Structure formats: C-alpha cells, structure tokens
PDB file of C-alpha atoms and ligand atoms in Angstrom:
ATOM      1  CA  MET H  33     -12.566  16.942 -17.194  1.00  0.00           C
ATOM      2  CA  TYR H  34     -10.244  13.892 -15.772  1.00  0.00           C
ATOM      3  CA  ASN H  35      -9.602  10.507 -17.406  1.00  0.00           C
ATOM      4  CA  VAL H  36      -9.928   7.893 -15.055  1.00  0.00           C
ATOM      5  CA  VAL H  37      -9.155   4.153 -15.307  1.00  0.00           C
ATOM      6  CA  LEU H  38     -11.433   1.613 -13.653  1.00  0.00           C
ATOM      7  CA  LEU H  39      -9.698  -1.823 -13.175  1.00  0.00           C
ATOM      8  CA  PRO H  40     -12.313  -3.829 -11.434  1.00  0.00           C
ATOM      9  CA  GLY H  41     -10.192  -6.894 -11.342  1.00  0.00           C
ATOM     10  CA  ASP H  42     -11.185  -9.950  -9.745  1.00  0.00           C
ATOM     11  CA  GLY H  43     -13.537 -11.590  -6.623  1.00  0.00           C
ATOM     12  CA  ILE H  44     -15.163  -8.942  -4.998  1.00  0.00           C
ATOM     13  CA  GLY H  45     -13.256  -6.379  -7.112  1.00  0.00           C
ATOM     14  CA  PRO H  46     -16.179  -5.693  -9.849  1.00  0.00           C
ATOM     15  CA  GLU H  47     -19.013  -5.630  -6.995  1.00  0.00           C
ATOM     16  CA  VAL H  48     -17.067  -3.040  -4.978  1.00  0.00           C
ATOM     17  CA  MET H  49     -15.957  -0.844  -8.505  1.00  0.00           C
ATOM     18  CA  ALA H  50     -19.678  -0.840  -9.180  1.00  0.00           C
ATOM     19  CA  GLN H  51     -20.352   0.993  -5.971  1.00  0.00           C
ATOM     20  CA  ALA H  52     -17.604   3.051  -6.373  1.00  0.00           C
ATOM     21  CA  LYS H  53     -18.650   4.117  -9.553  1.00  0.00           C
ATOM     22  CA  LYS H  54     -21.941   5.162  -8.191  1.00  0.00           C
ATOM     23  CA  VAL H  55     -20.203   7.547  -5.602  1.00  0.00           C
ATOM     24  CA  LEU H  56     -17.988   8.992  -8.441  1.00  0.00           C
ATOM     25  CA  MET H  57     -20.833   9.802 -10.508  1.00  0.00           C
ATOM     26  CA  ALA H  58     -22.657  11.473  -7.168  1.00  0.00           C
ATOM     27  CA  VAL H  59     -19.401  13.480  -6.907  1.00  0.00           C
ATOM     28  CA  SER H  60     -19.080  14.448 -10.560  1.00  0.00           C
ATOM     29  CA  GLU H  61     -22.770  16.258 -10.339  1.00  0.00           C
ATOM     30  CA  LYS H  62     -22.327  17.464  -6.845  1.00  0.00           C
ATOM     31  CA  PHE H  63     -19.117  19.376  -7.465  1.00  0.00           C
ATOM     32  CA  GLY H  64     -19.629  19.690 -11.260  1.00  0.00           C
ATOM     33  CA  ILE H  65     -16.325  17.606 -12.033  1.00  0.00           C
ATOM     34  CA  ALA H  66     -16.296  15.893 -15.447  1.00  0.00           C
ATOM     35  CA  PHE H  67     -14.984  12.192 -15.362  1.00  0.00           C
ATOM     36  CA  ASN H  68     -14.479  10.166 -18.337  1.00  0.00           C
ATOM     37  CA  LEU H  69     -14.314   6.877 -17.054  1.00  0.00           C
ATOM     38  CA  LYS H  70     -12.400   3.781 -19.118  1.00  0.00           C
ATOM     39  CA  GLU H  71     -12.456   0.433 -17.577  1.00  0.00           C
ATOM     40  CA  ALA H  72     -10.047  -2.104 -18.368  1.00  0.00           C
ATOM     41  CA  LEU H  73      -9.497  -6.020 -17.316  1.00  0.00           C
ATOM     42  CA  VAL H  74      -6.450  -6.546 -14.722  1.00  0.00           C
ATOM     43  CA  GLY H  75      -5.236  -9.683 -12.718  1.00  0.00           C
ATOM     44  CA  GLY H  76      -7.039 -12.991 -13.245  1.00  0.00           C
ATOM     45  CA  ALA H  77      -9.852 -11.433 -15.499  1.00  0.00           C
ATOM     46  CA  SER H  78      -6.839 -10.362 -17.725  1.00  0.00           C
ATOM     47  CA  ILE H  79      -5.170 -13.677 -17.462  1.00  0.00           C
ATOM     48  CA  ASP H  80      -8.477 -15.402 -18.556  1.00  0.00           C
ATOM     49  CA  GLU H  81      -8.990 -13.016 -21.544  1.00  0.00           C
ATOM     50  CA  MET H  82      -5.668 -12.113 -22.488  1.00  0.00           C
ATOM     51  CA  GLY H  83      -3.176 -14.609 -20.961  1.00  0.00           C
ATOM     52  CA  VAL H  84      -1.189 -11.791 -18.942  1.00  0.00           C
ATOM     53  CA  PRO H  85      -1.993 -10.161 -15.662  1.00  0.00           C
ATOM     54  CA  LEU H  86      -1.407  -6.767 -16.762  1.00  0.00           C
ATOM     55  CA  ALA H  87      -1.591  -6.038 -20.376  1.00  0.00           C
ATOM     56  CA  ASP H  88       0.666  -3.633 -22.294  1.00  0.00           C
ATOM     57  CA  GLU H  89      -2.465  -1.767 -23.603  1.00  0.00           C
ATOM     58  CA  THR H  90      -3.823  -1.487 -20.217  1.00  0.00           C
ATOM     59  CA  LEU H  91      -0.391  -0.280 -18.753  1.00  0.00           C
ATOM     60  CA  GLU H  92      -0.640   2.374 -21.656  1.00  0.00           C
ATOM     61  CA  LEU H  93      -4.267   3.349 -20.755  1.00  0.00           C
ATOM     62  CA  CYS H  94      -3.233   3.838 -17.237  1.00  0.00           C
ATOM     63  CA  MET H  95      -0.236   5.973 -18.021  1.00  0.00           C
ATOM     64  CA  LYS H  96      -2.270   8.473 -20.019  1.00  0.00           C
ATOM     65  CA  SER H  97      -4.924   8.550 -17.469  1.00  0.00           C
ATOM     66  CA  ASP H  98      -5.292  11.371 -14.802  1.00  0.00           C
ATOM     67  CA  ALA H  99      -5.801   8.761 -11.969  1.00  0.00           C
ATOM     68  CA  VAL H 100      -6.374   4.746 -12.008  1.00  0.00           C
ATOM     69  CA  LEU H 101      -9.174   3.244  -9.521  1.00  0.00           C
ATOM     70  CA  PHE H 102      -8.417  -0.312  -8.818  1.00  0.00           C
ATOM     71  CA  GLY H 103     -10.574  -3.134  -7.304  1.00  0.00           C
ATOM     72  CA  ALA H 104      -8.646  -6.228  -5.990  1.00  0.00           C
ATOM     73  CA  VAL H 105      -7.163  -9.220  -8.094  1.00  0.00           C
ATOM     74  CA  GLY H 106      -6.298 -12.989  -7.278  1.00  0.00           C
ATOM     75  CA  GLY H 107      -8.109 -15.954  -6.479  1.00  0.00           C
ATOM     76  CA  PRO H 108      -7.922 -19.793  -6.061  1.00  0.00           C
ATOM     77  CA  LYS H 109      -8.436 -20.278  -9.702  1.00  0.00           C
ATOM     78  CA  TRP H 110      -4.836 -18.790 -10.569  1.00  0.00           C
ATOM     79  CA  ASP H 111      -2.942 -19.853  -7.468  1.00  0.00           C
ATOM     80  CA  HIS H 112      -0.999 -22.634  -9.037  1.00  0.00           C
ATOM     81  CA  LEU H 113       0.243 -20.144 -12.119  1.00  0.00           C
ATOM     82  CA  PRO H 114       4.093 -19.468 -11.683  1.00  0.00           C
ATOM     83  CA  MET H 115       4.895 -15.992  -9.628  1.00  0.00           C
ATOM     84  CA  GLU H 116       5.231 -14.075 -12.997  1.00  0.00           C
ATOM     85  CA  LEU H 117       1.945 -14.926 -14.378  1.00  0.00           C
ATOM     86  CA  ARG H 118       0.021 -14.749 -11.129  1.00  0.00           C
ATOM     87  CA  PRO H 119      -2.677 -11.925 -10.992  1.00  0.00           C
ATOM     88  CA  GLU H 120      -0.736  -9.985  -7.943  1.00  0.00           C
ATOM     89  CA  ARG H 121       1.707  -9.232 -10.718  1.00  0.00           C
ATOM     90  CA  ALA H 122      -0.787  -6.743 -12.041  1.00  0.00           C
ATOM     91  CA  ILE H 123      -0.806  -4.278  -8.985  1.00  0.00           C
ATOM     92  CA  LEU H 124       2.815  -4.847  -8.310  1.00  0.00           C
ATOM     93  CA  GLY H 125       3.720  -4.105 -12.330  1.00  0.00           C
ATOM     94  CA  LEU H 126       1.335  -1.051 -12.058  1.00  0.00           C
ATOM     95  CA  ARG H 127       3.153   0.007  -8.840  1.00  0.00           C
ATOM     96  CA  LYS H 128       6.564  -0.053 -10.357  1.00  0.00           C
ATOM     97  CA  GLU H 129       5.748   1.217 -14.011  1.00  0.00           C
ATOM     98  CA  LEU H 130       4.112   4.143 -12.849  1.00  0.00           C
ATOM     99  CA  ASP H 131       6.761   4.631  -9.767  1.00  0.00           C
ATOM    100  CA  LEU H 132       3.841   4.798  -7.031  1.00  0.00           C
ATOM    101  CA  PHE H 133       6.209   4.861  -4.151  1.00  0.00           C
ATOM    102  CA  ALA H 134       4.430   6.163  -1.493  1.00  0.00           C
ATOM    103  CA  ASN H 135       1.193   4.289  -0.058  1.00  0.00           C
ATOM    104  CA  LEU H 136      -0.941   5.849   2.000  1.00  0.00           C
ATOM    105  CA  ARG H 137      -3.353   3.827   4.106  1.00  0.00           C
ATOM    106  CA  PRO H 138      -5.412   5.077   6.889  1.00  0.00           C
ATOM    107  CA  ALA H 139      -7.064   3.495   9.736  1.00  0.00           C
ATOM    108  CA  PHE H 140      -9.526   5.585  11.486  1.00  0.00           C
ATOM    109  CA  LEU H 141     -12.385   4.454  13.996  1.00  0.00           C
ATOM    110  CA  ILE H 142     -15.841   4.842  12.717  1.00  0.00           C
ATOM    111  CA  PRO H 143     -17.869   4.963  15.588  1.00  0.00           C
ATOM    112  CA  SER H 144     -20.615   3.342  14.791  1.00  0.00           C
ATOM    113  CA  LEU H 145     -18.212   0.352  13.730  1.00  0.00           C
ATOM    114  CA  ALA H 146     -16.392   0.536  17.325  1.00  0.00           C
ATOM    115  CA  ALA H 147     -18.524  -2.719  18.261  1.00  0.00           C
ATOM    116  CA  LYS H 148     -17.104  -4.688  15.286  1.00  0.00           C
ATOM    117  CA  SER H 149     -13.621  -3.992  16.343  1.00  0.00           C
ATOM    118  CA  PRO H 150     -11.799  -7.064  18.256  1.00  0.00           C
ATOM    119  CA  LEU H 151     -10.462  -4.656  20.698  1.00  0.00           C
ATOM    120  CA  LYS H 152     -12.040  -3.574  23.889  1.00  0.00           C
ATOM    121  CA  GLY H 153     -13.474  -0.302  24.170  1.00  0.00           C
ATOM    122  CA  GLU H 154     -11.313   0.880  26.616  1.00  0.00           C
ATOM    123  CA  ILE H 155      -8.301   0.254  24.668  1.00  0.00           C
ATOM    124  CA  LEU H 156     -10.285   2.242  21.720  1.00  0.00           C
ATOM    125  CA  SER H 157     -11.331   4.893  23.885  1.00  0.00           C
ATOM    126  CA  LYS H 158      -8.603   7.470  23.113  1.00  0.00           C
ATOM    127  CA  GLY H 159      -9.871   7.002  19.350  1.00  0.00           C
ATOM    128  CA  VAL H 160      -8.097   5.671  16.598  1.00  0.00           C
ATOM    129  CA  ASP H 161      -6.529   7.626  13.559  1.00  0.00           C
ATOM    130  CA  ILE H 162      -3.555   6.155  12.130  1.00  0.00           C
ATOM    131  CA  LEU H 163      -2.125   6.890   8.937  1.00  0.00           C
ATOM    132  CA  VAL H 164       0.466   4.023   7.536  1.00  0.00           C
ATOM    133  CA  VAL H 165       2.816   5.457   4.730  1.00  0.00           C
ATOM    134  CA  ARG H 166       4.198   2.113   3.284  1.00  0.00           C
ATOM    135  CA  GLU H 167       7.132   2.311   0.801  1.00  0.00           C
ATOM    136  CA  LEU H 168       5.735   0.658  -2.447  1.00  0.00           C
ATOM    137  CA  THR H 169       8.517   0.028  -4.758  1.00  0.00           C
ATOM    138  CA  GLY H 170      11.574  -0.883  -3.122  1.00  0.00           C
ATOM    139  CA  GLY H 171      12.229  -3.564   0.027  1.00  0.00           C
ATOM    140  CA  LEU H 172      11.673  -7.618  -0.689  1.00  0.00           C
ATOM    141  CA  TYR H 173       8.943  -6.825  -3.381  1.00  0.00           C
ATOM    142  CA  PHE H 174      11.564  -5.888  -6.017  1.00  0.00           C
ATOM    143  CA  GLY H 175      14.942  -6.351  -4.749  1.00  0.00           C
ATOM    144  CA  GLU H 176      17.417  -8.316  -6.523  1.00  0.00           C
ATOM    145  CA  PRO H 177      18.889 -10.932  -6.619  1.00  0.00           C
ATOM    146  CA  LYS H 178      15.734 -13.236  -5.936  1.00  0.00           C
ATOM    147  CA  GLY H 179      15.182 -16.790  -6.403  1.00  0.00           C
ATOM    148  CA  ILE H 180      14.907 -20.430  -6.123  1.00  0.00           C
ATOM    149  CA  LYS H 181      18.286 -22.854  -6.883  1.00  0.00           C
ATOM    150  CA  VAL H 182      19.929 -25.951  -5.856  1.00  0.00           C
ATOM    151  CA  ARG H 183      22.819 -26.070  -3.863  1.00  0.00           C
ATOM    152  CA  ASP H 184      24.472 -29.643  -2.696  1.00  0.00           C
ATOM    153  CA  ASP H 185      21.459 -31.318  -3.918  1.00  0.00           C
ATOM    154  CA  LYS H 186      19.219 -28.894  -1.429  1.00  0.00           C
ATOM    155  CA  ARG H 187      16.916 -26.336  -2.739  1.00  0.00           C
ATOM    156  CA  ILE H 188      17.544 -22.657  -1.377  1.00  0.00           C
ATOM    157  CA  ALA H 189      15.420 -19.530  -1.818  1.00  0.00           C
ATOM    158  CA  TYR H 190      16.634 -15.839  -1.412  1.00  0.00           C
ATOM    159  CA  ASP H 191      15.098 -12.500  -1.653  1.00  0.00           C
ATOM    160  CA  THR H 192      16.773  -9.587  -1.391  1.00  0.00           C
ATOM    161  CA  LEU H 193      15.908  -6.261   0.797  1.00  0.00           C
ATOM    162  CA  VAL H 194      17.561  -3.419  -0.696  1.00  0.00           C
ATOM    163  CA  TYR H 195      16.934   0.400  -0.621  1.00  0.00           C
ATOM    164  CA  THR H 196      18.616   3.104  -1.933  1.00  0.00           C
ATOM    165  CA  GLU H 197      18.829   6.613   0.193  1.00  0.00           C
ATOM    166  CA  ASP H 198      16.807   8.358  -2.284  1.00  0.00           C
ATOM    167  CA  GLN H 199      14.114   5.649  -2.250  1.00  0.00           C
ATOM    168  CA  ILE H 200      13.867   6.151   1.400  1.00  0.00           C
ATOM    169  CA  ARG H 201      14.278  10.314   1.118  1.00  0.00           C
ATOM    170  CA  ARG H 202      11.103  10.812  -1.274  1.00  0.00           C
ATOM    171  CA  VAL H 203       8.816   8.848   0.801  1.00  0.00           C
ATOM    172  CA  ALA H 204       9.910  10.228   3.964  1.00  0.00           C
ATOM    173  CA  GLU H 205       9.344  13.553   2.544  1.00  0.00           C
ATOM    174  CA  ILE H 206       5.711  12.626   1.715  1.00  0.00           C
ATOM    175  CA  GLY H 207       5.700  11.103   5.181  1.00  0.00           C
ATOM    176  CA  PHE H 208       6.681  14.155   7.043  1.00  0.00           C
ATOM    177  CA  ARG H 209       4.234  16.464   4.736  1.00  0.00           C
ATOM    178  CA  VAL H 210       1.312  14.444   5.288  1.00  0.00           C
ATOM    179  CA  ALA H 211       2.268  14.324   9.397  1.00  0.00           C
ATOM    180  CA  GLN H 212       2.426  18.105   8.972  1.00  0.00           C
ATOM    181  CA  ASN H 213      -1.499  18.038   7.965  1.00  0.00           C
ATOM    182  CA  ARG H 214      -2.555  15.653  10.904  1.00  0.00           C
ATOM    183  CA  LYS H 215      -1.165  15.584  14.879  1.00  0.00           C
ATOM    184  CA  LYS H 216       2.612  16.232  13.429  1.00  0.00           C
ATOM    185  CA  LYS H 217       3.792  13.037  14.887  1.00  0.00           C
ATOM    186  CA  LEU H 218       5.666  10.514  12.819  1.00  0.00           C
ATOM    187  CA  CYS H 219       7.120   7.443  13.800  1.00  0.00           C
ATOM    188  CA  LEU H 220       9.749   5.225  11.895  1.00  0.00           C
ATOM    189  CA  VAL H 221       9.062   1.608  12.188  1.00  0.00           C
ATOM    190  CA  ASP H 222      11.831  -0.798  11.264  1.00  0.00           C
ATOM    191  CA  LYS H 223      13.963  -3.358  12.498  1.00  0.00           C
ATOM    192  CA  ALA H 224      17.227  -1.452  13.099  1.00  0.00           C
ATOM    193  CA  ASN H 225      18.423  -3.846  15.874  1.00  0.00           C
ATOM    194  CA  VAL H 226      19.004  -6.392  13.347  1.00  0.00           C
ATOM    195  CA  LEU H 227      18.788  -5.193   9.540  1.00  0.00           C
ATOM    196  CA  GLU H 228      21.070  -3.087   7.617  1.00  0.00           C
ATOM    197  CA  SER H 229      18.459  -1.665   5.611  1.00  0.00           C
ATOM    198  CA  SER H 230      16.761  -0.319   8.525  1.00  0.00           C
ATOM    199  CA  ARG H 231      19.597   1.740   9.726  1.00  0.00           C
ATOM    200  CA  LEU H 232      19.889   3.323   6.755  1.00  0.00           C
ATOM    201  CA  TRP H 233      16.187   4.344   6.849  1.00  0.00           C
ATOM    202  CA  ARG H 234      17.072   5.971  10.637  1.00  0.00           C
ATOM    203  CA  GLU H 235      19.952   7.815   9.159  1.00  0.00           C
ATOM    204  CA  VAL H 236      18.155   9.309   6.189  1.00  0.00           C
ATOM    205  CA  VAL H 237      14.733   9.939   8.110  1.00  0.00           C
ATOM    206  CA  SER H 238      16.846  11.684  10.906  1.00  0.00           C
ATOM    207  CA  GLU H 239      18.199  13.883   8.204  1.00  0.00           C
ATOM    208  CA  VAL H 240      14.869  14.655   6.461  1.00  0.00           C
ATOM    209  CA  THR H 241      13.344  15.324   9.815  1.00  0.00           C
ATOM    210  CA  LYS H 242      15.372  18.526   9.784  1.00  0.00           C
ATOM    211  CA  GLU H 243      13.262  19.935   7.004  1.00  0.00           C
ATOM    212  CA  PHE H 244      10.263  19.372   9.180  1.00  0.00           C
ATOM    213  CA  PRO H 245      11.237  20.723  12.309  1.00  0.00           C
ATOM    214  CA  ASP H 246       7.142  20.886  13.632  1.00  0.00           C
ATOM    215  CA  VAL H 247       6.936  17.291  13.401  1.00  0.00           C
ATOM    216  CA  GLU H 248       8.032  15.178  16.291  1.00  0.00           C
ATOM    217  CA  LEU H 249      10.021  12.053  15.113  1.00  0.00           C
ATOM    218  CA  SER H 250      10.189   8.486  16.939  1.00  0.00           C
ATOM    219  CA  TYR H 251      11.445   5.272  16.224  1.00  0.00           C
ATOM    220  CA  MET H 252      10.051   1.838  16.920  1.00  0.00           C
ATOM    221  CA  TYR H 253      11.034  -1.630  16.266  1.00  0.00           C
ATOM    222  CA  VAL H 254       8.301  -3.340  13.929  1.00  0.00           C
ATOM    223  CA  ASP H 255       7.690  -6.339  16.332  1.00  0.00           C
ATOM    224  CA  ASN H 256       6.922  -3.691  19.139  1.00  0.00           C
ATOM    225  CA  CYS H 257       4.608  -1.756  16.804  1.00  0.00           C
ATOM    226  CA  ALA H 258       2.505  -4.622  15.973  1.00  0.00           C
ATOM    227  CA  MET H 259       2.322  -4.850  19.773  1.00  0.00           C
ATOM    228  CA  GLN H 260       1.080  -1.434  20.274  1.00  0.00           C
ATOM    229  CA  LEU H 261      -1.122  -1.628  17.455  1.00  0.00           C
ATOM    230  CA  VAL H 262      -3.554  -3.798  19.250  1.00  0.00           C
ATOM    231  CA  ALA H 263      -2.718  -2.287  23.217  1.00  0.00           C
ATOM    232  CA  ASN H 264      -2.413   1.084  22.638  1.00  0.00           C
ATOM    233  CA  PRO H 265      -3.643   2.130  19.001  1.00  0.00           C
ATOM    234  CA  GLY H 266      -4.246   5.889  20.347  1.00  0.00           C
ATOM    235  CA  MET H 267      -0.349   6.639  20.384  1.00  0.00           C
ATOM    236  CA  PHE H 268      -0.165   6.593  16.699  1.00  0.00           C
ATOM    237  CA  ASP H 269      -0.269   9.224  14.190  1.00  0.00           C
ATOM    238  CA  VAL H 270       1.602   8.885  10.964  1.00  0.00           C
ATOM    239  CA  ILE H 271       3.837   5.402  10.708  1.00  0.00           C
ATOM    240  CA  LEU H 272       6.212   5.432   7.872  1.00  0.00           C
ATOM    241  CA  THR H 273       7.976   2.221   7.177  1.00  0.00           C
ATOM    242  CA  GLU H 274       9.376   0.271   4.629  1.00  0.00           C
ATOM    243  CA  ASN H 275       7.429  -2.186   1.968  1.00  0.00           C
ATOM    244  CA  THR H 276       6.950  -5.692   3.303  1.00  0.00           C
ATOM    245  CA  PHE H 277       6.590  -3.988   6.948  1.00  0.00           C
ATOM    246  CA  GLY H 278       3.801  -1.896   5.672  1.00  0.00           C
ATOM    247  CA  ASP H 279       2.076  -4.387   4.217  1.00  0.00           C
ATOM    248  CA  ILE H 280       1.541  -6.390   7.563  1.00  0.00           C
ATOM    249  CA  LEU H 281       1.066  -3.632   9.599  1.00  0.00           C
ATOM    250  CA  SER H 282      -1.705  -1.677   7.334  1.00  0.00           C
ATOM    251  CA  ASP H 283      -3.821  -4.859   7.529  1.00  0.00           C
ATOM    252  CA  GLU H 284      -3.695  -5.182  11.124  1.00  0.00           C
ATOM    253  CA  ALA H 285      -4.138  -1.323  11.597  1.00  0.00           C
ATOM    254  CA  ALA H 286      -7.409  -1.738   9.008  1.00  0.00           C
ATOM    255  CA  ALA H 287      -8.395  -4.747  11.364  1.00  0.00           C
ATOM    256  CA  ILE H 288      -8.464  -2.787  14.469  1.00  0.00           C
ATOM    257  CA  ILE H 289     -10.953  -0.622  13.402  1.00  0.00           C
ATOM    258  CA  GLY H 290     -13.667  -3.007  12.808  1.00  0.00           C
ATOM    259  CA  SER H 291     -13.470  -3.927   8.964  1.00  0.00           C
ATOM    260  CA  ILE H 292     -10.560  -3.970   6.615  1.00  0.00           C
ATOM    261  CA  GLY H 293     -13.279  -3.690   3.908  1.00  0.00           C
ATOM    262  CA  LEU H 294     -14.095  -0.048   4.628  1.00  0.00           C
ATOM    263  CA  MET H 295     -10.220   1.618   4.273  1.00  0.00           C
ATOM    264  CA  PRO H 296      -9.370   3.082   1.475  1.00  0.00           C
ATOM    265  CA  SER H 297      -5.618   4.032   0.009  1.00  0.00           C
ATOM    266  CA  ALA H 298      -3.941   5.987  -2.007  1.00  0.00           C
ATOM    267  CA  SER H 299      -0.750   5.322  -4.075  1.00  0.00           C
ATOM    268  CA  LEU H 300       1.395   8.455  -4.779  1.00  0.00           C
ATOM    269  CA  GLY H 301       4.441   9.289  -6.996  1.00  0.00           C
ATOM    270  CA  ASP H 302       6.256  12.288  -8.558  1.00  0.00           C
ATOM    271  CA  LYS H 303       3.686  12.786 -11.052  1.00  0.00           C
ATOM    272  CA  LYS H 304       0.255  11.468 -12.263  1.00  0.00           C
ATOM    273  CA  PRO H 305      -1.461   9.273 -12.642  1.00  0.00           C
ATOM    274  CA  TYR H 306      -1.649   8.258  -8.858  1.00  0.00           C
ATOM    275  CA  LEU H 307      -3.740   4.844  -8.254  1.00  0.00           C
ATOM    276  CA  TYR H 308      -6.452   4.665  -5.593  1.00  0.00           C
ATOM    277  CA  GLU H 309      -7.566   1.195  -4.127  1.00  0.00           C
ATOM    278  CA  PRO H 310      -9.468  -0.194  -1.286  1.00  0.00           C
ATOM    279  CA  VAL H 311      -7.047  -2.017   1.468  1.00  0.00           C
ATOM    280  CA  HIS H 312      -8.703  -5.429   1.418  1.00  0.00           C
ATOM    281  CA  GLY H 313      -8.438  -8.094  -1.068  1.00  0.00           C
ATOM    282  CA  SER H 314     -10.658 -10.128  -3.613  1.00  0.00           C
ATOM    283  CA  ALA H 315     -12.047 -11.976  -0.761  1.00  0.00           C
ATOM    284  CA  PRO H 316     -12.927 -15.051  -2.978  1.00  0.00           C
ATOM    285  CA  ASP H 317     -14.924 -16.651  -0.410  1.00  0.00           C
ATOM    286  CA  ILE H 318     -17.988 -13.920  -0.211  1.00  0.00           C
ATOM    287  CA  ALA H 319     -17.442 -13.032  -4.235  1.00  0.00           C
ATOM    288  CA  GLY H 320     -20.851 -12.865  -5.611  1.00  0.00           C
ATOM    289  CA  ARG H 321     -22.980 -12.219  -3.396  1.00  0.00           C
ATOM    290  CA  GLY H 322     -23.366  -8.223  -3.429  1.00  0.00           C
TER     291      GLY H 322
HETATM  292  C1  LIG U  47      -1.457  -5.184  -0.723  1.00  0.00           C
HETATM  293  C2  LIG U  47      -1.569  -6.548  -1.407  1.00  0.00           C
HETATM  294  C3  LIG U  47      -0.521  -6.592  -2.146  1.00  0.00           C
HETATM  295  C4  LIG U  47       0.955  -6.039  -1.659  1.00  0.00           C
HETATM  296  C5  LIG U  47      -0.772  -7.730  -3.099  1.00  0.00           C
HETATM  297  C6  LIG U  47      -1.926  -8.441  -3.601  1.00  0.00           C
HETATM  298  C7  LIG U  47       0.571  -8.309  -3.848  1.00  0.00           C
HETATM  299  O1  LIG U  47      -1.453  -7.450   0.022  1.00  0.00           O
HETATM  300  O2  LIG U  47      -1.809  -4.155  -1.571  1.00  0.00           O
HETATM  301  O3  LIG U  47      -1.127  -4.842   0.268  1.00  0.00           O
HETATM  302  O4  LIG U  47       1.567  -7.370  -1.018  1.00  0.00           O
HETATM  303  O5  LIG U  47       1.205  -5.377  -1.616  1.00  0.00           O
HETATM  304 MG1  LIG U  48      -1.602  -6.376   1.674  1.00  0.00          MG
END
C-alpha cells in the first residue's frame, strides 16, 4: 500500500489531475499495486481557503506520504500578491522542505506528434531523447541575500546565485547514474566563462566523473545550449544544469517535441517522498475546457 498525496492546484491542474487519477487506478488494477490517495489544496486554491499557498497540515501530509502528485499552481487572480504569498511559493516550499534537489525532465519525440513540433523535419530526423537534470533547491531561487532596497534614492534589487560543493555533487551523482541507464552521455551546461558558481560546478563535476568512467562528460555554455537545442537537439542525451538554467532549458526542450503539455517530471531527493508533476504550468487561459 502506497500513500499518495494529490495536489491538483489551480488552472488546468484539477483537470489534469482527474485524468492522472484514472491512469493511476488503471495501473493499480493492472499491476496489483494498492494506492491510498489523499487530496489537499495547494497554491491559489489554498490561498482562497486557508490564506496561505502551502498550509502546514498539507506539508505534513506530504512528508508522511510515499509520493506526491502535483498539478500546477498560479493564475492572474493571485498575481498581485507579495512574493511570499504567491501560489508559486507552494511548489518552491515543497521542493525545499522535502529536500527534492534533483529534477528529472525528459523531452522525447513522440513520432505522431512530430508535425506539431516548431522544428523542421530534417532537424528532428535524428530523433530527440533528452533528459534535463535540473538542480532544484539552490541557486538564484533560494540564495541569500535577496531583496529590493533604496540606495541614494534609487531602488536596487538583488538575488544571489550560491552553490555549495555538496549541493553540486549530490545532483551530479544522480545525473551520472541516469546517464548510465541511457546513452551514457552527460553534458554539463553552465556559464563558466562568466560565473564563479559555474566554475565550481565544473570543478566538482569533473571530480564526480571519475566515479563514472563509462559516461562521456562534455561541457557547454548555456547560451550555446539554447541554440543547439533548436538547431541540433539530437546531439543531447543527459543535460545537467543548475536551477535557473534548468528551468529555462527544460521548457525549451519540452516545446521542441511539439507540446510541453505531454512531458512529465520527477523531483527526487535522498529519501521519499518524491514529487511528480507535469512540466507545464496552470495555463489559466485554457482552464475549464476539459
Ligand atoms: C517550473 C516552474 C516553477 C519554477 C515556478 C512555478 C516557480 O516554472 O517548475 O519549472 O520556476 O521552478
Ligand atoms: Mg519552469
């Protein structure tokens, strides 16, 4: 018996979750796995009911579970709220509190969808099968200090991109391990020509690679990677990268296969529960249409 918490959230989240639930029940029947499903509010839906995007009870329920299935959060209704009260804090809070540091985001070409891809057939002809391994609990998203203040009568804003070597090592190990089960190619994507944090990523990853001699490691600057993803997506197997770069590149990778709406993702840590969610967002513009 597995305890699974369902967090449908906002926008198309509840519609997507209703279908996902059917799939889960079919899996349960076919493979004889019992799921104990509990549902809770999250994001804007939770703000409306309980005043906060992620209530303590909801977090506790998740912590005691085996897995969390997440829909999507956010929408124009809550856009005016201060940063700490926005629906997005819910997913960021879950990632941080559950210490889900490795986000696996695949983008593979489904042949019947190829015509939906914005790319030409010749570019897709080599196939697309990419796995973005995005670090999820560090970098600009959580770095301190961050804020807006006034200096000499002018507003200044700052965010901090910080990584410890341990944070880099643990996600790199996951990257190499998943690469071992694929085409054994791992590309570290960074901005090592400009950022100190990227230089540390290169140092640590070049240490970790010694434990995985069967995986071929390469390095690429993030701007070049954004270009190669549309010019030559077939060249990639596993892309390992920090939080913000991974956020951007995983959307790009999902879009080139024809629909961001079809790609799943898993957020893993050292121990359960892990969190599973679609790569897409709450898509308020198309919500409520089934
Ligand atoms: C994602 C989303 C989130 C992120 C938002 C909703 C905070 O864009 O999961 O990629 O930036 O990580
Ligand atoms: Mg994103």
